[in-house]
Amino acid sequence: MTDHVPAEPTGRIVLLTASHRVAPGLLSWPAWQTLRAADRVLCADPEHPQLPYLREAGVEVAQEVPDAQGLVEACAGGRTVVVIPGGEGDQRLTDGLARLAGSGRVAMPGLELLPGSYDLPGARLLDLVQVMDRVRRECPWTSRQTHEGLVKYAIEEAYELVEAIEDGDREELREELGDVLLQVVFHARIAEEHAEEPFSVDDVAGSLVEKLIHRHPHVFGDAEALTPEDVSAHWQRTKAVEKQRESVTDGIPLGQPGLALAAKLAGRARAGALAVELPRGEGIGYELLELAARAEEAGVDPEAALRAAARAYRDAIRAAEGVATP
């Protein structure tokens, strides 16, 4: 009878990854525990951003990563080897490990992928800012654009977003939101180059955060708002104090579509409890003004209502032509 000889422990390989969007050194507690307990920590990239922080924490890192066979042998006896990816040989190493495992001739160590840090919500916005910066510097067309020259694109993208919402097309909605976001990032990047009053996308976002917090004391403070009407009233009061406006009409862009402009004016007058009679006169303009005011009072967006009716009219025209509706 032959005595059973227990197999030698094969150890484990830990691939420690970290998001490039998170500051180096900000690793999870499990990652630090694994690094401190490992028998060896390997990294082939001498310029890896994590290295200074690991050394500062007392983690010894060898500046080499053996091939797949050597890595398996390094785990013999139950040892744990942590590999920090980042070198050019990462793909060759993982391919080599896969081949060894598939051969069935090698007792493979355990292979574990350990994320050392995770992207926070909004992390891809950092990528967007970096890409926009490079495109602004290197693209012949983009590098010449100005705020004024991009105005028409901002208007077009806003209308295309409205169309995607009204169509209920989720894929199109996501794309059009991206196009609108591009306009914001593009303008903010151009603004960085202003000689006297530069600002960045961080300044834009920072101002927006402050505004949202200040105008939502029922969320971030002690105020109460039980209904959407309460929120709207507080919002308008806060804006009036912030802007120090003399009139409820201040801040209404006169360049917006006519029906939307008329409804906005009527809404401001109603919110301010101003008993202002609609001007009377001859012509279709005054009739449209009255319709827009009626729509606003009834809680109907006159622009959206007209677009819906126009779409129905378009469909009727196409039906008369024998053309299918898209």
PDB file of N, CA, C and O in Angstrom, residues 197-262:
ATOM      1  N   GLU A 197     -10.143  86.827 -18.582  1.00  0.00           N
ATOM      2  CA  GLU A 197     -11.116  86.178 -17.703  1.00  0.00           C
ATOM      3  C   GLU A 197     -11.274  84.703 -18.050  1.00  0.00           C
ATOM      4  O   GLU A 197     -12.351  84.253 -18.435  1.00  0.00           O
ATOM      5  N   PRO A 198     -10.211  83.928 -17.897  1.00  0.00           N
ATOM      6  CA  PRO A 198     -10.323  82.503 -18.216  1.00  0.00           C
ATOM      7  C   PRO A 198     -11.101  81.749 -17.148  1.00  0.00           C
ATOM      8  O   PRO A 198     -11.123  82.143 -15.982  1.00  0.00           O
ATOM      9  N   PHE A 199     -11.767  80.679 -17.558  1.00  0.00           N
ATOM     10  CA  PHE A 199     -12.356  79.746 -16.607  1.00  0.00           C
ATOM     11  C   PHE A 199     -12.370  78.368 -17.257  1.00  0.00           C
ATOM     12  O   PHE A 199     -12.243  78.251 -18.483  1.00  0.00           O
ATOM     13  N   SER A 200     -12.485  77.335 -16.441  1.00  0.00           N
ATOM     14  CA  SER A 200     -12.403  75.957 -16.923  1.00  0.00           C
ATOM     15  C   SER A 200     -13.712  75.229 -16.682  1.00  0.00           C
ATOM     16  O   SER A 200     -14.635  75.750 -16.054  1.00  0.00           O
ATOM     17  N   VAL A 201     -13.764  73.987 -17.151  1.00  0.00           N
ATOM     18  CA  VAL A 201     -14.956  73.178 -16.927  1.00  0.00           C
ATOM     19  C   VAL A 201     -15.146  72.912 -15.436  1.00  0.00           C
ATOM     20  O   VAL A 201     -16.276  72.752 -14.966  1.00  0.00           O
ATOM     21  N   ASP A 202     -14.054  72.886 -14.662  1.00  0.00           N
ATOM     22  CA  ASP A 202     -14.186  72.730 -13.210  1.00  0.00           C
ATOM     23  C   ASP A 202     -14.872  73.938 -12.589  1.00  0.00           C
ATOM     24  O   ASP A 202     -15.657  73.804 -11.648  1.00  0.00           O
ATOM     25  N   ASP A 203     -14.572  75.129 -13.107  1.00  0.00           N
ATOM     26  CA  ASP A 203     -15.250  76.327 -12.619  1.00  0.00           C
ATOM     27  C   ASP A 203     -16.733  76.283 -12.949  1.00  0.00           C
ATOM     28  O   ASP A 203     -17.582  76.669 -12.136  1.00  0.00           O
ATOM     29  N   VAL A 204     -17.046  75.806 -14.146  1.00  0.00           N
ATOM     30  CA  VAL A 204     -18.450  75.680 -14.555  1.00  0.00           C
ATOM     31  C   VAL A 204     -19.171  74.716 -13.625  1.00  0.00           C
ATOM     32  O   VAL A 204     -20.261  75.010 -13.110  1.00  0.00           O
ATOM     33  N   ALA A 205     -18.568  73.543 -13.416  1.00  0.00           N
ATOM     34  CA  ALA A 205     -19.200  72.539 -12.562  1.00  0.00           C
ATOM     35  C   ALA A 205     -19.286  73.023 -11.120  1.00  0.00           C
ATOM     36  O   ALA A 205     -20.294  72.802 -10.438  1.00  0.00           O
ATOM     37  N   GLY A 206     -18.238  73.702 -10.646  1.00  0.00           N
ATOM     38  CA  GLY A 206     -18.246  74.195  -9.272  1.00  0.00           C
ATOM     39  C   GLY A 206     -19.349  75.203  -9.026  1.00  0.00           C
ATOM     40  O   GLY A 206     -20.039  75.160  -7.999  1.00  0.00           O
ATOM     41  N   SER A 207     -19.534  76.109  -9.975  1.00  0.00           N
ATOM     42  CA  SER A 207     -20.604  77.107  -9.841  1.00  0.00           C
ATOM     43  C   SER A 207     -21.973  76.438  -9.851  1.00  0.00           C
ATOM     44  O   SER A 207     -22.880  76.834  -9.110  1.00  0.00           O
ATOM     45  N   LEU A 208     -22.110  75.413 -10.684  1.00  0.00           N
ATOM     46  CA  LEU A 208     -23.388  74.705 -10.763  1.00  0.00           C
ATOM     47  C   LEU A 208     -23.683  73.963  -9.460  1.00  0.00           C
ATOM     48  O   LEU A 208     -24.824  73.963  -8.983  1.00  0.00           O
ATOM     49  N   VAL A 209     -22.667  73.344  -8.881  1.00  0.00           N
ATOM     50  CA  VAL A 209     -22.855  72.646  -7.613  1.00  0.00           C
ATOM     51  C   VAL A 209     -23.302  73.626  -6.531  1.00  0.00           C
ATOM     52  O   VAL A 209     -24.247  73.357  -5.773  1.00  0.00           O
ATOM     53  N   GLU A 210     -22.630  74.761  -6.448  1.00  0.00           N
ATOM     54  CA  GLU A 210     -23.004  75.769  -5.453  1.00  0.00           C
ATOM     55  C   GLU A 210     -24.436  76.252  -5.666  1.00  0.00           C
ATOM     56  O   GLU A 210     -25.196  76.431  -4.707  1.00  0.00           O
ATOM     57  N   LYS A 211     -24.809  76.440  -6.924  1.00  0.00           N
ATOM     58  CA  LYS A 211     -26.160  76.907  -7.231  1.00  0.00           C
ATOM     59  C   LYS A 211     -27.203  75.876  -6.814  1.00  0.00           C
ATOM     60  O   LYS A 211     -28.222  76.211  -6.199  1.00  0.00           O
ATOM     61  N   LEU A 212     -26.963  74.621  -7.148  1.00  0.00           N
ATOM     62  CA  LEU A 212     -27.924  73.569  -6.814  1.00  0.00           C
ATOM     63  C   LEU A 212     -28.097  73.434  -5.301  1.00  0.00           C
ATOM     64  O   LEU A 212     -29.214  73.279  -4.804  1.00  0.00           O
ATOM     65  N   ILE A 213     -27.000  73.505  -4.579  1.00  0.00           N
ATOM     66  CA  ILE A 213     -27.088  73.392  -3.118  1.00  0.00           C
ATOM     67  C   ILE A 213     -27.823  74.588  -2.531  1.00  0.00           C
ATOM     68  O   ILE A 213     -28.702  74.443  -1.675  1.00  0.00           O
ATOM     69  N   HIS A 214     -27.485  75.775  -3.030  1.00  0.00           N
ATOM     70  CA  HIS A 214     -28.098  76.992  -2.490  1.00  0.00           C
ATOM     71  C   HIS A 214     -29.587  77.052  -2.783  1.00  0.00           C
ATOM     72  O   HIS A 214     -30.375  77.517  -1.950  1.00  0.00           O
ATOM     73  N   ARG A 215     -29.985  76.548  -3.953  1.00  0.00           N
ATOM     74  CA  ARG A 215     -31.387  76.641  -4.346  1.00  0.00           C
ATOM     75  C   ARG A 215     -32.222  75.433  -3.914  1.00  0.00           C
ATOM     76  O   ARG A 215     -33.400  75.353  -4.242  1.00  0.00           O
ATOM     77  N   HIS A 216     -31.605  74.521  -3.189  1.00  0.00           N
ATOM     78  CA  HIS A 216     -32.342  73.368  -2.666  1.00  0.00           C
ATOM     79  C   HIS A 216     -32.123  73.230  -1.172  1.00  0.00           C
ATOM     80  O   HIS A 216     -31.632  72.195  -0.688  1.00  0.00           O
ATOM     81  N   PRO A 217     -32.506  74.243  -0.409  1.00  0.00           N
ATOM     82  CA  PRO A 217     -32.332  74.158   1.047  1.00  0.00           C
ATOM     83  C   PRO A 217     -33.198  73.070   1.669  1.00  0.00           C
ATOM     84  O   PRO A 217     -32.914  72.603   2.771  1.00  0.00           O
ATOM     85  N   HIS A 218     -34.257  72.651   0.967  1.00  0.00           N
ATOM     86  CA  HIS A 218     -35.090  71.559   1.463  1.00  0.00           C
ATOM     87  C   HIS A 218     -34.396  70.203   1.305  1.00  0.00           C
ATOM     88  O   HIS A 218     -34.829  69.210   1.879  1.00  0.00           O
ATOM     89  N   VAL A 219     -33.310  70.172   0.527  1.00  0.00           N
ATOM     90  CA  VAL A 219     -32.516  68.952   0.362  1.00  0.00           C
ATOM     91  C   VAL A 219     -31.233  69.025   1.186  1.00  0.00           C
ATOM     92  O   VAL A 219     -30.874  68.073   1.882  1.00  0.00           O
ATOM     93  N   PHE A 220     -30.553  70.183   1.137  1.00  0.00           N
ATOM     94  CA  PHE A 220     -29.255  70.329   1.785  1.00  0.00           C
ATOM     95  C   PHE A 220     -29.308  71.168   3.059  1.00  0.00           C
ATOM     96  O   PHE A 220     -28.279  71.400   3.683  1.00  0.00           O
ATOM     97  N   GLY A 221     -30.495  71.652   3.411  1.00  0.00           N
ATOM     98  CA  GLY A 221     -30.627  72.480   4.600  1.00  0.00           C
ATOM     99  C   GLY A 221     -31.844  72.118   5.413  1.00  0.00           C
ATOM    100  O   GLY A 221     -32.353  70.984   5.349  1.00  0.00           O
ATOM    101  N   ASP A 222     -32.360  73.098   6.153  1.00  0.00           N
ATOM    102  CA  ASP A 222     -33.468  72.856   7.074  1.00  0.00           C
ATOM    103  C   ASP A 222     -34.829  73.289   6.528  1.00  0.00           C
ATOM    104  O   ASP A 222     -35.850  73.127   7.196  1.00  0.00           O
ATOM    105  N   ALA A 223     -34.847  73.873   5.331  1.00  0.00           N
ATOM    106  CA  ALA A 223     -36.123  74.349   4.787  1.00  0.00           C
ATOM    107  C   ALA A 223     -37.020  73.171   4.406  1.00  0.00           C
ATOM    108  O   ALA A 223     -36.553  72.039   4.224  1.00  0.00           O
ATOM    109  N   GLU A 224     -38.308  73.452   4.292  1.00  0.00           N
ATOM    110  CA  GLU A 224     -39.276  72.434   3.903  1.00  0.00           C
ATOM    111  C   GLU A 224     -39.934  72.818   2.584  1.00  0.00           C
ATOM    112  O   GLU A 224     -40.236  73.979   2.345  1.00  0.00           O
ATOM    113  N   ALA A 225     -40.136  71.826   1.764  1.00  0.00           N
ATOM    114  CA  ALA A 225     -40.863  71.998   0.508  1.00  0.00           C
ATOM    115  C   ALA A 225     -41.621  70.706   0.268  1.00  0.00           C
ATOM    116  O   ALA A 225     -41.023  69.676  -0.039  1.00  0.00           O
ATOM    117  N   LEU A 226     -42.929  70.774   0.433  1.00  0.00           N
ATOM    118  CA  LEU A 226     -43.738  69.558   0.380  1.00  0.00           C
ATOM    119  C   LEU A 226     -44.295  69.272  -1.010  1.00  0.00           C
ATOM    120  O   LEU A 226     -44.696  68.145  -1.285  1.00  0.00           O
ATOM    121  N   THR A 227     -44.320  70.279  -1.862  1.00  0.00           N
ATOM    122  CA  THR A 227     -44.894  70.099  -3.197  1.00  0.00           C
ATOM    123  C   THR A 227     -43.951  70.691  -4.237  1.00  0.00           C
ATOM    124  O   THR A 227     -43.092  71.528  -3.923  1.00  0.00           O
ATOM    125  N   PRO A 228     -44.094  70.277  -5.483  1.00  0.00           N
ATOM    126  CA  PRO A 228     -43.295  70.889  -6.547  1.00  0.00           C
ATOM    127  C   PRO A 228     -43.511  72.400  -6.633  1.00  0.00           C
ATOM    128  O   PRO A 228     -42.582  73.143  -6.969  1.00  0.00           O
ATOM    129  N   GLU A 229     -44.731  72.854  -6.301  1.00  0.00           N
ATOM    130  CA  GLU A 229     -45.005  74.294  -6.332  1.00  0.00           C
ATOM    131  C   GLU A 229     -44.191  75.026  -5.273  1.00  0.00           C
ATOM    132  O   GLU A 229     -43.709  76.138  -5.507  1.00  0.00           O
ATOM    133  N   ASP A 230     -44.021  74.390  -4.094  1.00  0.00           N
ATOM    134  CA  ASP A 230     -43.184  74.987  -3.054  1.00  0.00           C
ATOM    135  C   ASP A 230     -41.748  75.144  -3.533  1.00  0.00           C
ATOM    136  O   ASP A 230     -41.097  76.165  -3.299  1.00  0.00           O
ATOM    137  N   VAL A 231     -41.255  74.109  -4.209  1.00  0.00           N
ATOM    138  CA  VAL A 231     -39.881  74.145  -4.715  1.00  0.00           C
ATOM    139  C   VAL A 231     -39.724  75.259  -5.741  1.00  0.00           C
ATOM    140  O   VAL A 231     -38.768  76.035  -5.711  1.00  0.00           O
ATOM    141  N   SER A 232     -40.687  75.357  -6.665  1.00  0.00           N
ATOM    142  CA  SER A 232     -40.618  76.382  -7.714  1.00  0.00           C
ATOM    143  C   SER A 232     -40.657  77.779  -7.118  1.00  0.00           C
ATOM    144  O   SER A 232     -39.895  78.668  -7.531  1.00  0.00           O
ATOM    145  N   ALA A 233     -41.524  77.985  -6.129  1.00  0.00           N
ATOM    146  CA  ALA A 233     -41.630  79.309  -5.509  1.00  0.00           C
ATOM    147  C   ALA A 233     -40.331  79.691  -4.822  1.00  0.00           C
ATOM    148  O   ALA A 233     -39.864  80.832  -4.937  1.00  0.00           O
ATOM    149  N   HIS A 234     -39.749  78.753  -4.114  1.00  0.00           N
ATOM    150  CA  HIS A 234     -38.488  79.054  -3.440  1.00  0.00           C
ATOM    151  C   HIS A 234     -37.391  79.336  -4.456  1.00  0.00           C
ATOM    152  O   HIS A 234     -36.581  80.241  -4.283  1.00  0.00           O
ATOM    153  N   TRP A 235     -37.373  78.563  -5.525  1.00  0.00           N
ATOM    154  CA  TRP A 235     -36.371  78.746  -6.573  1.00  0.00           C
ATOM    155  C   TRP A 235     -36.448  80.163  -7.149  1.00  0.00           C
ATOM    156  O   TRP A 235     -35.431  80.828  -7.313  1.00  0.00           O
ATOM    157  N   GLN A 236     -37.653  80.602  -7.431  1.00  0.00           N
ATOM    158  CA  GLN A 236     -37.820  81.937  -7.995  1.00  0.00           C
ATOM    159  C   GLN A 236     -37.414  83.012  -6.996  1.00  0.00           C
ATOM    160  O   GLN A 236     -36.793  84.013  -7.364  1.00  0.00           O
ATOM    161  N   ARG A 237     -37.768  82.834  -5.724  1.00  0.00           N
ATOM    162  CA  ARG A 237     -37.370  83.819  -4.712  1.00  0.00           C
ATOM    163  C   ARG A 237     -35.856  83.885  -4.579  1.00  0.00           C
ATOM    164  O   ARG A 237     -35.277  84.976  -4.480  1.00  0.00           O
ATOM    165  N   THR A 238     -35.225  82.739  -4.584  1.00  0.00           N
ATOM    166  CA  THR A 238     -33.773  82.707  -4.449  1.00  0.00           C
ATOM    167  C   THR A 238     -33.108  83.369  -5.640  1.00  0.00           C
ATOM    168  O   THR A 238     -32.148  84.135  -5.482  1.00  0.00           O
ATOM    169  N   LYS A 239     -33.589  83.086  -6.842  1.00  0.00           N
ATOM    170  CA  LYS A 239     -33.014  83.706  -8.030  1.00  0.00           C
ATOM    171  C   LYS A 239     -33.170  85.213  -7.994  1.00  0.00           C
ATOM    172  O   LYS A 239     -32.273  85.958  -8.410  1.00  0.00           O
ATOM    173  N   ALA A 240     -34.324  85.688  -7.507  1.00  0.00           N
ATOM    174  CA  ALA A 240     -34.558  87.128  -7.446  1.00  0.00           C
ATOM    175  C   ALA A 240     -33.545  87.798  -6.526  1.00  0.00           C
ATOM    176  O   ALA A 240     -33.022  88.889  -6.821  1.00  0.00           O
ATOM    177  N   VAL A 241     -33.233  87.154  -5.398  1.00  0.00           N
ATOM    178  CA  VAL A 241     -32.242  87.711  -4.471  1.00  0.00           C
ATOM    179  C   VAL A 241     -30.851  87.649  -5.079  1.00  0.00           C
ATOM    180  O   VAL A 241     -30.072  88.609  -5.003  1.00  0.00           O
ATOM    181  N   GLU A 242     -30.507  86.508  -5.693  1.00  0.00           N
ATOM    182  CA  GLU A 242     -29.183  86.339  -6.278  1.00  0.00           C
ATOM    183  C   GLU A 242     -28.933  87.344  -7.400  1.00  0.00           C
ATOM    184  O   GLU A 242     -27.873  87.980  -7.469  1.00  0.00           O
ATOM    185  N   LYS A 243     -29.884  87.459  -8.280  1.00  0.00           N
ATOM    186  CA  LYS A 243     -29.699  88.291  -9.466  1.00  0.00           C
ATOM    187  C   LYS A 243     -30.022  89.763  -9.209  1.00  0.00           C
ATOM    188  O   LYS A 243     -29.685  90.617 -10.025  1.00  0.00           O
ATOM    189  N   GLN A 244     -30.690  90.053  -8.093  1.00  0.00           N
ATOM    190  CA  GLN A 244     -31.122  91.427  -7.780  1.00  0.00           C
ATOM    191  C   GLN A 244     -31.861  92.031  -8.974  1.00  0.00           C
ATOM    192  O   GLN A 244     -31.562  93.137  -9.437  1.00  0.00           O
ATOM    193  N   ARG A 245     -32.863  91.290  -9.438  1.00  0.00           N
ATOM    194  CA  ARG A 245     -33.591  91.723 -10.621  1.00  0.00           C
ATOM    195  C   ARG A 245     -34.653  92.751 -10.262  1.00  0.00           C
ATOM    196  O   ARG A 245     -35.287  92.667  -9.217  1.00  0.00           O
ATOM    197  N   GLU A 246     -34.825  93.690 -11.155  1.00  0.00           N
ATOM    198  CA  GLU A 246     -35.828  94.722 -10.954  1.00  0.00           C
ATOM    199  C   GLU A 246     -37.197  94.276 -11.439  1.00  0.00           C
ATOM    200  O   GLU A 246     -38.218  94.764 -10.965  1.00  0.00           O
ATOM    201  N   SER A 247     -37.219  93.366 -12.401  1.00  0.00           N
ATOM    202  CA  SER A 247     -38.471  92.933 -13.005  1.00  0.00           C
ATOM    203  C   SER A 247     -38.519  91.416 -13.078  1.00  0.00           C
ATOM    204  O   SER A 247     -37.470  90.757 -13.185  1.00  0.00           O
ATOM    205  N   VAL A 248     -39.719  90.855 -13.034  1.00  0.00           N
ATOM    206  CA  VAL A 248     -39.866  89.417 -13.193  1.00  0.00           C
ATOM    207  C   VAL A 248     -39.492  88.974 -14.595  1.00  0.00           C
ATOM    208  O   VAL A 248     -39.251  87.789 -14.844  1.00  0.00           O
ATOM    209  N   THR A 249     -39.399  89.917 -15.506  1.00  0.00           N
ATOM    210  CA  THR A 249     -39.034  89.575 -16.882  1.00  0.00           C
ATOM    211  C   THR A 249     -37.531  89.539 -17.083  1.00  0.00           C
ATOM    212  O   THR A 249     -37.067  89.065 -18.126  1.00  0.00           O
ATOM    213  N   ASP A 250     -36.761  90.024 -16.113  1.00  0.00           N
ATOM    214  CA  ASP A 250     -35.307  89.999 -16.252  1.00  0.00           C
ATOM    215  C   ASP A 250     -34.823  88.561 -16.341  1.00  0.00           C
ATOM    216  O   ASP A 250     -35.285  87.685 -15.610  1.00  0.00           O
ATOM    217  N   GLY A 251     -33.884  88.333 -17.229  1.00  0.00           N
ATOM    218  CA  GLY A 251     -33.316  86.998 -17.368  1.00  0.00           C
ATOM    219  C   GLY A 251     -34.030  86.110 -18.356  1.00  0.00           C
ATOM    220  O   GLY A 251     -33.581  84.987 -18.620  1.00  0.00           O
ATOM    221  N   ILE A 252     -35.148  86.570 -18.912  1.00  0.00           N
ATOM    222  CA  ILE A 252     -35.850  85.782 -19.926  1.00  0.00           C
ATOM    223  C   ILE A 252     -35.199  86.055 -21.283  1.00  0.00           C
ATOM    224  O   ILE A 252     -35.193  87.197 -21.745  1.00  0.00           O
ATOM    225  N   PRO A 253     -34.616  85.039 -21.922  1.00  0.00           N
ATOM    226  CA  PRO A 253     -33.961  85.268 -23.217  1.00  0.00           C
ATOM    227  C   PRO A 253     -34.986  85.583 -24.302  1.00  0.00           C
ATOM    228  O   PRO A 253     -35.874  84.779 -24.588  1.00  0.00           O
ATOM    229  N   LEU A 254     -34.858  86.748 -24.889  1.00  0.00           N
ATOM    230  CA  LEU A 254     -35.822  87.170 -25.904  1.00  0.00           C
ATOM    231  C   LEU A 254     -35.600  86.470 -27.244  1.00  0.00           C
ATOM    232  O   LEU A 254     -36.451  86.563 -28.130  1.00  0.00           O
ATOM    233  N   GLY A 255     -34.457  85.785 -27.384  1.00  0.00           N
ATOM    234  CA  GLY A 255     -34.165  85.118 -28.647  1.00  0.00           C
ATOM    235  C   GLY A 255     -34.761  83.734 -28.769  1.00  0.00           C
ATOM    236  O   GLY A 255     -34.611  83.092 -29.809  1.00  0.00           O
ATOM    237  N   GLN A 256     -35.464  83.250 -27.744  1.00  0.00           N
ATOM    238  CA  GLN A 256     -36.047  81.919 -27.821  1.00  0.00           C
ATOM    239  C   GLN A 256     -37.285  81.927 -28.722  1.00  0.00           C
ATOM    240  O   GLN A 256     -37.815  82.984 -29.053  1.00  0.00           O
ATOM    241  N   PRO A 257     -37.747  80.751 -29.152  1.00  0.00           N
ATOM    242  CA  PRO A 257     -38.929  80.701 -30.033  1.00  0.00           C
ATOM    243  C   PRO A 257     -40.109  81.476 -29.440  1.00  0.00           C
ATOM    244  O   PRO A 257     -40.298  81.528 -28.222  1.00  0.00           O
ATOM    245  N   GLY A 258     -40.899  82.066 -30.325  1.00  0.00           N
ATOM    246  CA  GLY A 258     -41.947  82.993 -29.916  1.00  0.00           C
ATOM    247  C   GLY A 258     -42.962  82.425 -28.947  1.00  0.00           C
ATOM    248  O   GLY A 258     -43.324  83.079 -27.963  1.00  0.00           O
ATOM    249  N   LEU A 259     -43.461  81.220 -29.204  1.00  0.00           N
ATOM    250  CA  LEU A 259     -44.467  80.649 -28.310  1.00  0.00           C
ATOM    251  C   LEU A 259     -43.880  80.412 -26.920  1.00  0.00           C
ATOM    252  O   LEU A 259     -44.532  80.664 -25.905  1.00  0.00           O
ATOM    253  N   ALA A 260     -42.628  79.903 -26.883  1.00  0.00           N
ATOM    254  CA  ALA A 260     -41.982  79.667 -25.593  1.00  0.00           C
ATOM    255  C   ALA A 260     -41.761  80.985 -24.857  1.00  0.00           C
ATOM    256  O   ALA A 260     -41.932  81.073 -23.639  1.00  0.00           O
ATOM    257  N   LEU A 261     -41.374  82.021 -25.592  1.00  0.00           N
ATOM    258  CA  LEU A 261     -41.162  83.332 -24.986  1.00  0.00           C
ATOM    259  C   LEU A 261     -42.463  83.873 -24.403  1.00  0.00           C
ATOM    260  O   LEU A 261     -42.497  84.372 -23.258  1.00  0.00           O
ATOM    261  N   ALA A 262     -43.542  83.792 -25.158  1.00  0.00           N
ATOM    262  CA  ALA A 262     -44.825  84.295 -24.686  1.00  0.00           C
ATOM    263  C   ALA A 262     -45.280  83.545 -23.435  1.00  0.00           C
ATOM    264  O   ALA A 262     -45.763  84.142 -22.464  1.00  0.00           O
TER     265      ALA A 262
END
